[in-house]
PDB file of C-alpha atoms in Angstrom:
ATOM      1  CA  ASP E 136      -9.208   0.611 -69.354  1.00 58.00           C
ATOM      2  CA  THR E 137      -7.696  -2.714 -70.351  1.00 63.00           C
ATOM      3  CA  THR E 138      -8.492  -2.340 -74.015  1.00 87.00           C
ATOM      4  CA  VAL E 139      -6.141  -2.992 -76.873  1.00 95.00           C
ATOM      5  CA  LYS E 140      -7.420  -1.505 -80.115  1.00 96.00           C
ATOM      6  CA  GLN E 141      -6.587  -2.622 -83.614  1.00 96.00           C
ATOM      7  CA  ASN E 142      -7.232  -0.899 -86.917  1.00 91.00           C
ATOM      8  CA  PRO E 143      -8.574  -1.773 -89.326  1.00 93.00           C
ATOM      9  CA  ARG E 144     -10.654  -4.779 -88.278  1.00 94.00           C
ATOM     10  CA  TYR E 145     -10.688  -6.061 -91.852  1.00 96.00           C
ATOM     11  CA  LYS E 146      -8.161  -5.411 -94.596  1.00 97.00           C
ATOM     12  CA  LEU E 147      -8.194  -6.425 -98.230  1.00 97.00           C
ATOM     13  CA  ALA E 148      -4.854  -6.223-100.022  1.00 97.00           C
ATOM     14  CA  ARG E 149      -3.511  -7.055-103.457  1.00 97.00           C
ATOM     15  CA  VAL E 150      -0.582  -9.378-103.974  1.00 97.00           C
ATOM     16  CA  GLY E 151       2.646  -7.411-104.073  1.00 96.00           C
ATOM     17  CA  LYS E 152       1.201  -4.360-102.309  1.00 96.00           C
ATOM     18  CA  PRO E 153       2.211  -3.129 -98.859  1.00 96.00           C
ATOM     19  CA  VAL E 154       0.055  -3.561 -95.773  1.00 96.00           C
ATOM     20  CA  ASN E 155       0.216  -1.569 -92.548  1.00 96.00           C
ATOM     21  CA  LEU E 156      -1.700  -2.633 -89.444  1.00 97.00           C
ATOM     22  CA  ILE E 157      -2.070  -0.470 -86.349  1.00 96.00           C
ATOM     23  CA  CYS E 158      -2.382  -1.350 -82.681  1.00 97.00           C
ATOM     24  CA  SER E 159      -2.818   0.916 -79.671  1.00 97.00           C
ATOM     25  CA  GLN E 160      -3.095   0.547 -75.907  1.00 96.00           C
ATOM     26  CA  THR E 161      -3.507   3.120 -73.156  1.00 91.00           C
ATOM     27  CA  MET E 162      -2.349   0.950 -70.242  1.00 90.00           C
ATOM     28  CA  ASN E 163       1.233   2.236 -70.410  1.00 89.00           C
ATOM     29  CA  HIS E 164       2.428  -1.304 -71.024  1.00 90.00           C
ATOM     30  CA  ASP E 165       6.125  -1.832 -71.716  1.00 89.00           C
ATOM     31  CA  THR E 166       5.718  -4.662 -74.191  1.00 90.00           C
ATOM     32  CA  MET E 167       3.622  -5.045 -77.323  1.00 93.00           C
ATOM     33  CA  TYR E 168       3.345  -8.198 -79.417  1.00 93.00           C
ATOM     34  CA  TRP E 169       2.136  -9.225 -82.853  1.00 95.00           C
ATOM     35  CA  TYR E 170       0.785 -12.687 -83.597  1.00 95.00           C
ATOM     36  CA  GLN E 171      -0.389 -14.320 -86.804  1.00 96.00           C
ATOM     37  CA  LYS E 172      -3.356 -16.694 -86.547  1.00 95.00           C
ATOM     38  CA  LYS E 173      -4.466 -18.959 -89.385  1.00 94.00           C
ATOM     39  CA  PRO E 174      -7.561 -21.212 -89.235  1.00 91.00           C
ATOM     40  CA  ASN E 175      -7.055 -24.359 -87.158  1.00 87.00           C
ATOM     41  CA  GLN E 176      -3.547 -23.268 -86.225  1.00 91.00           C
ATOM     42  CA  ALA E 177      -2.075 -21.798 -83.067  1.00 92.00           C
ATOM     43  CA  PRO E 178      -1.416 -18.070 -82.848  1.00 93.00           C
ATOM     44  CA  LYS E 179       2.201 -17.613 -83.838  1.00 92.00           C
ATOM     45  CA  LEU E 180       4.339 -14.914 -82.256  1.00 91.00           C
ATOM     46  CA  LEU E 181       5.892 -12.784 -85.020  1.00 93.00           C
ATOM     47  CA  LEU E 182       7.698 -10.124 -83.030  1.00 92.00           C
ATOM     48  CA  PHE E 183       7.495  -8.012 -79.920  1.00 91.00           C
ATOM     49  CA  TYR E 184       8.672  -4.633 -78.693  1.00 91.00           C
ATOM     50  CA  TYR E 185      10.037  -4.211 -75.215  1.00 87.00           C
ATOM     51  CA  ASP E 186      10.021  -0.464 -74.801  1.00 87.00           C
ATOM     52  CA  LYS E 187      11.858   0.611 -77.967  1.00 90.00           C
ATOM     53  CA  ILE E 188      13.683  -2.661 -78.568  1.00 89.00           C
ATOM     54  CA  LEU E 189      12.323  -4.834 -81.351  1.00 90.00           C
ATOM     55  CA  ASN E 190      12.652  -8.618 -81.161  1.00 87.00           C
ATOM     56  CA  ARG E 191      11.703 -10.614 -84.211  1.00 85.00           C
ATOM     57  CA  GLU E 192      11.347 -14.369 -84.470  1.00 81.00           C
ATOM     58  CA  ALA E 193      14.034 -15.929 -86.640  1.00 76.00           C
ATOM     59  CA  ASP E 194      11.657 -17.332 -89.242  1.00 78.00           C
ATOM     60  CA  THR E 195       9.750 -14.063 -89.664  1.00 80.00           C
ATOM     61  CA  PHE E 196      12.727 -11.763 -89.598  1.00 73.00           C
ATOM     62  CA  GLU E 197      12.576 -10.726 -93.219  1.00 83.00           C
ATOM     63  CA  LYS E 198       8.824 -10.917 -93.753  1.00 89.00           C
ATOM     64  CA  PHE E 199       7.538  -8.404 -91.225  1.00 94.00           C
ATOM     65  CA  GLN E 200       8.624  -4.979 -90.083  1.00 93.00           C
ATOM     66  CA  SER E 201       7.354  -3.036 -87.123  1.00 95.00           C
ATOM     67  CA  SER E 202       7.628   0.358 -85.532  1.00 95.00           C
ATOM     68  CA  ARG E 203       6.708   1.796 -82.162  1.00 96.00           C
ATOM     69  CA  PRO E 204       6.741   5.590 -82.343  1.00 94.00           C
ATOM     70  CA  ASN E 205       5.580   5.905 -78.734  1.00 93.00           C
ATOM     71  CA  ASN E 206       4.544   3.710 -75.825  1.00 92.00           C
ATOM     72  CA  SER E 207       0.922   3.489 -76.962  1.00 95.00           C
ATOM     73  CA  PHE E 208       1.227   2.580 -80.632  1.00 96.00           C
ATOM     74  CA  CYS E 209       2.745  -0.288 -82.546  1.00 97.00           C
ATOM     75  CA  SER E 210       2.457  -1.093 -86.240  1.00 97.00           C
ATOM     76  CA  LEU E 211       2.998  -4.226 -88.284  1.00 97.00           C
ATOM     77  CA  TYR E 212       4.202  -3.672 -91.830  1.00 96.00           C
ATOM     78  CA  ILE E 213       4.307  -6.068 -94.753  1.00 95.00           C
ATOM     79  CA  GLY E 214       6.314  -4.655 -97.629  1.00 94.00           C
ATOM     80  CA  SER E 215       4.927  -6.905-100.351  1.00 94.00           C
ATOM     81  CA  ALA E 216       1.934  -9.036 -99.439  1.00 95.00           C
ATOM     82  CA  GLY E 217       1.693 -12.590-100.696  1.00 95.00           C
ATOM     83  CA  LEU E 218      -1.263 -14.961-100.592  1.00 97.00           C
ATOM     84  CA  GLU E 219       0.310 -16.725 -97.612  1.00 95.00           C
ATOM     85  CA  TYR E 220      -0.078 -13.586 -95.514  1.00 96.00           C
ATOM     86  CA  SER E 221      -3.857 -13.991 -95.397  1.00 97.00           C
ATOM     87  CA  ALA E 222      -4.592 -14.518 -91.713  1.00 97.00           C
ATOM     88  CA  MET E 223      -5.855 -12.910 -88.517  1.00 97.00           C
ATOM     89  CA  TYR E 224      -3.265 -10.617 -86.957  1.00 97.00           C
ATOM     90  CA  LEU E 225      -3.512 -10.250 -83.196  1.00 97.00           C
ATOM     91  CA  CYS E 226      -1.840  -7.502 -81.201  1.00 97.00           C
ATOM     92  CA  ALA E 227      -1.241  -7.872 -77.479  1.00 95.00           C
ATOM     93  CA  SER E 228       0.456  -5.969 -74.694  1.00 93.00           C
ATOM     94  CA  SER E 229       1.804  -6.773 -71.261  1.00 89.00           C
ATOM     95  CA  ARG E 230       3.028  -4.695 -68.370  1.00 84.00           C
ATOM     96  CA  ASP E 231       6.599  -5.979 -68.438  1.00 67.00           C
ATOM     97  CA  ARG E 232       8.540  -8.140 -70.887  1.00 58.00           C
ATOM     98  CA  ARG E 233       9.771 -10.529 -68.261  1.00 59.00           C
ATOM     99  CA  GLU E 234       6.400 -10.663 -66.584  1.00 56.00           C
ATOM    100  CA  GLY E 235       4.701 -11.073 -69.934  1.00 54.00           C
ATOM    101  CA  PHE E 236       6.602 -14.203 -70.788  1.00 56.00           C
ATOM    102  CA  ASN E 237       6.884 -15.744 -67.382  1.00 60.00           C
ATOM    103  CA  GLN E 238       4.207 -14.348 -65.161  1.00 64.00           C
ATOM    104  CA  ASP E 239       1.845 -11.672 -66.282  1.00 66.00           C
ATOM    105  CA  THR E 240      -1.083 -11.702 -68.585  1.00 79.00           C
ATOM    106  CA  GLN E 241      -1.101 -10.536 -72.156  1.00 88.00           C
ATOM    107  CA  TYR E 242      -4.030  -8.352 -73.181  1.00 92.00           C
ATOM    108  CA  PHE E 243      -5.186  -8.973 -76.722  1.00 95.00           C
ATOM    109  CA  GLY E 244      -6.934  -6.790 -79.232  1.00 96.00           C
ATOM    110  CA  PRO E 245      -9.809  -8.118 -81.362  1.00 95.00           C
ATOM    111  CA  GLY E 246      -7.534  -8.729 -84.324  1.00 96.00           C
ATOM    112  CA  THR E 247      -7.293  -7.571 -87.925  1.00 97.00           C
ATOM    113  CA  ARG E 248      -8.412 -10.046 -90.561  1.00 97.00           C
ATOM    114  CA  LEU E 249      -6.190  -9.658 -93.615  1.00 97.00           C
ATOM    115  CA  LEU E 250      -7.179 -11.134 -96.948  1.00 98.00           C
ATOM    116  CA  VAL E 251      -4.655 -10.975 -99.767  1.00 97.00           C
ATOM    117  CA  LEU E 252      -5.947 -11.461-103.303  1.00 97.00           C
TER     118      LEU E 252
ATOM    119  CA  GLY Z 176      11.689 -26.309 -80.050  1.00 82.00           C
ATOM    120  CA  ASP Z 177       9.004 -25.545 -77.509  1.00 87.00           C
ATOM    121  CA  SER Z 178       5.497 -26.784 -78.330  1.00 93.00           C
ATOM    122  CA  VAL Z 179       1.979 -27.073 -76.901  1.00 96.00           C
ATOM    123  CA  THR Z 180      -0.452 -29.816 -77.871  1.00 96.00           C
ATOM    124  CA  GLN Z 181      -4.081 -29.673 -76.791  1.00 96.00           C
ATOM    125  CA  THR Z 182      -7.313 -31.561 -77.440  1.00 89.00           C
ATOM    126  CA  GLU Z 183      -7.987 -31.177 -81.126  1.00 88.00           C
ATOM    127  CA  GLY Z 184     -11.017 -29.703 -82.770  1.00 90.00           C
ATOM    128  CA  GLN Z 185     -14.291 -29.302 -80.966  1.00 95.00           C
ATOM    129  CA  VAL Z 186     -15.680 -30.589 -77.703  1.00 96.00           C
ATOM    130  CA  ALA Z 187     -19.478 -30.722 -77.455  1.00 97.00           C
ATOM    131  CA  LEU Z 188     -21.123 -31.009 -74.041  1.00 97.00           C
ATOM    132  CA  SER Z 189     -24.462 -30.476 -72.419  1.00 97.00           C
ATOM    133  CA  GLU Z 190     -24.962 -27.995 -69.598  1.00 97.00           C
ATOM    134  CA  GLU Z 191     -23.733 -29.260 -66.204  1.00 97.00           C
ATOM    135  CA  ASP Z 192     -21.386 -31.763 -67.845  1.00 97.00           C
ATOM    136  CA  PHE Z 193     -17.799 -32.119 -66.627  1.00 98.00           C
ATOM    137  CA  LEU Z 194     -15.173 -30.596 -68.907  1.00 97.00           C
ATOM    138  CA  THR Z 195     -11.610 -31.683 -69.547  1.00 97.00           C
ATOM    139  CA  ILE Z 196      -9.458 -30.171 -72.272  1.00 98.00           C
ATOM    140  CA  HIS Z 197      -6.051 -31.794 -72.439  1.00 98.00           C
ATOM    141  CA  CYS Z 198      -2.866 -29.762 -72.741  1.00 98.00           C
ATOM    142  CA  ASN Z 199       0.662 -31.155 -72.941  1.00 98.00           C
ATOM    143  CA  TYR Z 200       3.780 -29.138 -73.458  1.00 97.00           C
ATOM    144  CA  SER Z 201       7.395 -29.550 -74.450  1.00 95.00           C
ATOM    145  CA  ALA Z 202       9.918 -26.975 -73.305  1.00 91.00           C
ATOM    146  CA  SER Z 203      13.656 -26.677 -72.858  1.00 85.00           C
ATOM    147  CA  GLY Z 204      13.379 -24.866 -69.552  1.00 84.00           C
ATOM    148  CA  TYR Z 205      10.790 -24.369 -66.810  1.00 87.00           C
ATOM    149  CA  PRO Z 206       7.981 -22.424 -68.449  1.00 91.00           C
ATOM    150  CA  ALA Z 207       4.945 -20.703 -67.046  1.00 91.00           C
ATOM    151  CA  LEU Z 208       1.702 -22.220 -68.316  1.00 94.00           C
ATOM    152  CA  PHE Z 209      -1.423 -20.302 -69.245  1.00 94.00           C
ATOM    153  CA  TRP Z 210      -5.008 -20.801 -70.321  1.00 97.00           C
ATOM    154  CA  TYR Z 211      -6.727 -18.202 -72.494  1.00 96.00           C
ATOM    155  CA  VAL Z 212     -10.350 -18.078 -73.668  1.00 97.00           C
ATOM    156  CA  GLN Z 213     -11.562 -16.442 -76.878  1.00 95.00           C
ATOM    157  CA  TYR Z 214     -15.161 -15.466 -77.557  1.00 93.00           C
ATOM    158  CA  PRO Z 215     -16.441 -14.662 -81.056  1.00 90.00           C
ATOM    159  CA  GLY Z 216     -15.286 -11.279 -82.348  1.00 87.00           C
ATOM    160  CA  GLU Z 217     -12.775 -10.799 -79.538  1.00 91.00           C
ATOM    161  CA  GLY Z 218      -9.133 -11.519 -78.922  1.00 92.00           C
ATOM    162  CA  PRO Z 219      -7.980 -14.176 -76.461  1.00 94.00           C
ATOM    163  CA  GLN Z 220      -8.507 -13.287 -72.784  1.00 93.00           C
ATOM    164  CA  PHE Z 221      -6.260 -14.470 -69.994  1.00 92.00           C
ATOM    165  CA  LEU Z 222      -7.986 -17.064 -67.824  1.00 95.00           C
ATOM    166  CA  PHE Z 223      -5.246 -18.068 -65.372  1.00 95.00           C
ATOM    167  CA  ARG Z 224      -1.655 -19.285 -65.122  1.00 93.00           C
ATOM    168  CA  ALA Z 225       0.641 -21.497 -63.070  1.00 94.00           C
ATOM    169  CA  SER Z 226       4.384 -21.057 -62.743  1.00 91.00           C
ATOM    170  CA  ARG Z 227       5.674 -24.067 -60.827  1.00 92.00           C
ATOM    171  CA  ASP Z 228       5.154 -27.775 -60.457  1.00 96.00           C
ATOM    172  CA  LYS Z 229       1.922 -28.782 -58.647  1.00 97.00           C
ATOM    173  CA  GLU Z 230       0.642 -25.199 -58.634  1.00 97.00           C
ATOM    174  CA  LYS Z 231      -3.064 -24.910 -59.388  1.00 97.00           C
ATOM    175  CA  GLY Z 232      -4.429 -22.041 -61.400  1.00 96.00           C
ATOM    176  CA  SER Z 233      -8.128 -21.231 -61.379  1.00 97.00           C
ATOM    177  CA  SER Z 234     -10.685 -18.696 -62.489  1.00 96.00           C
ATOM    178  CA  ARG Z 235     -14.446 -18.607 -63.157  1.00 95.00           C
ATOM    179  CA  GLY Z 236     -14.805 -22.249 -62.075  1.00 97.00           C
ATOM    180  CA  PHE Z 237     -12.055 -23.448 -64.408  1.00 98.00           C
ATOM    181  CA  GLU Z 238      -8.877 -24.936 -63.011  1.00 98.00           C
ATOM    182  CA  ALA Z 239      -5.685 -26.670 -64.068  1.00 98.00           C
ATOM    183  CA  THR Z 240      -2.687 -28.056 -62.187  1.00 98.00           C
ATOM    184  CA  TYR Z 241       0.887 -27.770 -63.428  1.00 98.00           C
ATOM    185  CA  ASN Z 242       2.339 -31.278 -63.695  1.00 97.00           C
ATOM    186  CA  LYS Z 243       6.024 -31.281 -64.552  1.00 96.00           C
ATOM    187  CA  GLU Z 244       6.288 -35.073 -64.497  1.00 96.00           C
ATOM    188  CA  THR Z 245       3.635 -35.578 -67.163  1.00 97.00           C
ATOM    189  CA  THR Z 246       4.292 -32.172 -68.797  1.00 97.00           C
ATOM    190  CA  SER Z 247       0.590 -31.406 -68.635  1.00 98.00           C
ATOM    191  CA  PHE Z 248      -1.780 -28.585 -67.705  1.00 98.00           C
ATOM    192  CA  HIS Z 249      -5.264 -29.958 -68.361  1.00 98.00           C
ATOM    193  CA  LEU Z 250      -8.220 -27.574 -68.124  1.00 98.00           C
ATOM    194  CA  GLN Z 251     -11.203 -28.767 -66.093  1.00 98.00           C
ATOM    195  CA  LYS Z 252     -14.571 -27.458 -65.005  1.00 98.00           C
ATOM    196  CA  ALA Z 253     -17.050 -29.402 -62.936  1.00 98.00           C
ATOM    197  CA  SER Z 254     -20.243 -28.058 -64.495  1.00 97.00           C
ATOM    198  CA  VAL Z 255     -20.192 -26.159 -67.778  1.00 98.00           C
ATOM    199  CA  GLN Z 256     -22.745 -23.578 -68.854  1.00 97.00           C
ATOM    200  CA  GLU Z 257     -23.835 -22.475 -72.300  1.00 96.00           C
ATOM    201  CA  SER Z 258     -21.967 -19.200 -71.730  1.00 96.00           C
ATOM    202  CA  ASP Z 259     -18.693 -21.172 -71.539  1.00 97.00           C
ATOM    203  CA  SER Z 260     -18.908 -21.859 -75.266  1.00 97.00           C
ATOM    204  CA  ALA Z 261     -15.682 -20.429 -76.707  1.00 97.00           C
ATOM    205  CA  VAL Z 262     -12.241 -21.384 -77.980  1.00 96.00           C
ATOM    206  CA  TYR Z 263      -9.725 -22.278 -75.284  1.00 97.00           C
ATOM    207  CA  TYR Z 264      -5.974 -21.926 -75.783  1.00 97.00           C
ATOM    208  CA  CYS Z 265      -3.207 -23.421 -73.705  1.00 97.00           C
ATOM    209  CA  ALA Z 266       0.096 -21.554 -73.865  1.00 94.00           C
ATOM    210  CA  LEU Z 267       3.555 -21.526 -72.382  1.00 92.00           C
ATOM    211  CA  GLY Z 268       5.891 -18.638 -71.703  1.00 89.00           C
ATOM    212  CA  GLU Z 269       9.575 -19.042 -71.176  1.00 83.00           C
ATOM    213  CA  ASP Z 270      12.538 -16.764 -70.661  1.00 76.00           C
ATOM    214  CA  THR Z 271      15.832 -18.575 -70.948  1.00 71.00           C
ATOM    215  CA  GLY Z 272      17.541 -15.616 -72.561  1.00 69.00           C
ATOM    216  CA  ASN Z 273      15.606 -16.473 -75.704  1.00 69.00           C
ATOM    217  CA  TYR Z 274      12.017 -15.405 -75.111  1.00 74.00           C
ATOM    218  CA  LYS Z 275       9.322 -17.829 -76.136  1.00 79.00           C
ATOM    219  CA  TYR Z 276       5.555 -17.620 -75.995  1.00 85.00           C
ATOM    220  CA  VAL Z 277       3.903 -20.620 -77.634  1.00 91.00           C
ATOM    221  CA  PHE Z 278       0.184 -21.291 -78.048  1.00 94.00           C
ATOM    222  CA  GLY Z 279      -1.659 -24.512 -78.703  1.00 96.00           C
ATOM    223  CA  ALA Z 280      -3.973 -24.676 -81.702  1.00 95.00           C
ATOM    224  CA  GLY Z 281      -7.066 -24.101 -79.568  1.00 96.00           C
ATOM    225  CA  THR Z 282     -10.048 -26.258 -78.634  1.00 97.00           C
ATOM    226  CA  ARG Z 283     -13.562 -25.118 -79.438  1.00 97.00           C
ATOM    227  CA  LEU Z 284     -16.040 -25.851 -76.659  1.00 97.00           C
ATOM    228  CA  LYS Z 285     -19.724 -25.935 -77.546  1.00 97.00           C
ATOM    229  CA  VAL Z 286     -22.143 -26.289 -74.675  1.00 97.00           C
ATOM    230  CA  ILE Z 287     -25.717 -27.141 -75.528  1.00 96.00           C
ATOM    231  CA  ALA Z 288     -28.457 -25.948 -73.205  1.00 91.00           C
TER     232      ALA Z 288
END
């Protein structure tokens, strides 16, 4: 099973409220990633977990939090949503961090579409 | 910083036409290059990759050759089908101690039967 699942598929949030998005995979992959995708823009890597080690991009360091309670699950947390957070959020996983960036494929979930009002 | 630039917007073709989607990259090191395809309602799916200069990646009739001199990885297919209609993303992955995975903005391919 090469499926990455994301919940919910659609999320409506109010400005200033928290948002928590969930991702799961059963492939025993070491690395899990979160991307933000806005219309007509490239998917942007926000952060990734290699095993239990979190790596966040410098420009998203303070805007997004994440946790990985076990190998299968990874969450993306926004403490106080702003209008600019409206986007598609894509989760992905790969077998190994080094292979994910240099060699191996990333498996993507279907995404969660977040709309902040 | 690292970047990927690909054919903008939408490409419209008829079945059996020849496809080229341009992809150029800028990277500080020697990245791996990837093509992904995304169908409606799904996340991007890995199509193929190439890791070194002059290496050709291919899958499902699509192919691209890593060209370090021109910093390009153009996607081609000799004869497209309606089922190829999707969004195609070029991406690079690099590990120089600072991990980078950068996508292009995507190119929508519409094939008319």
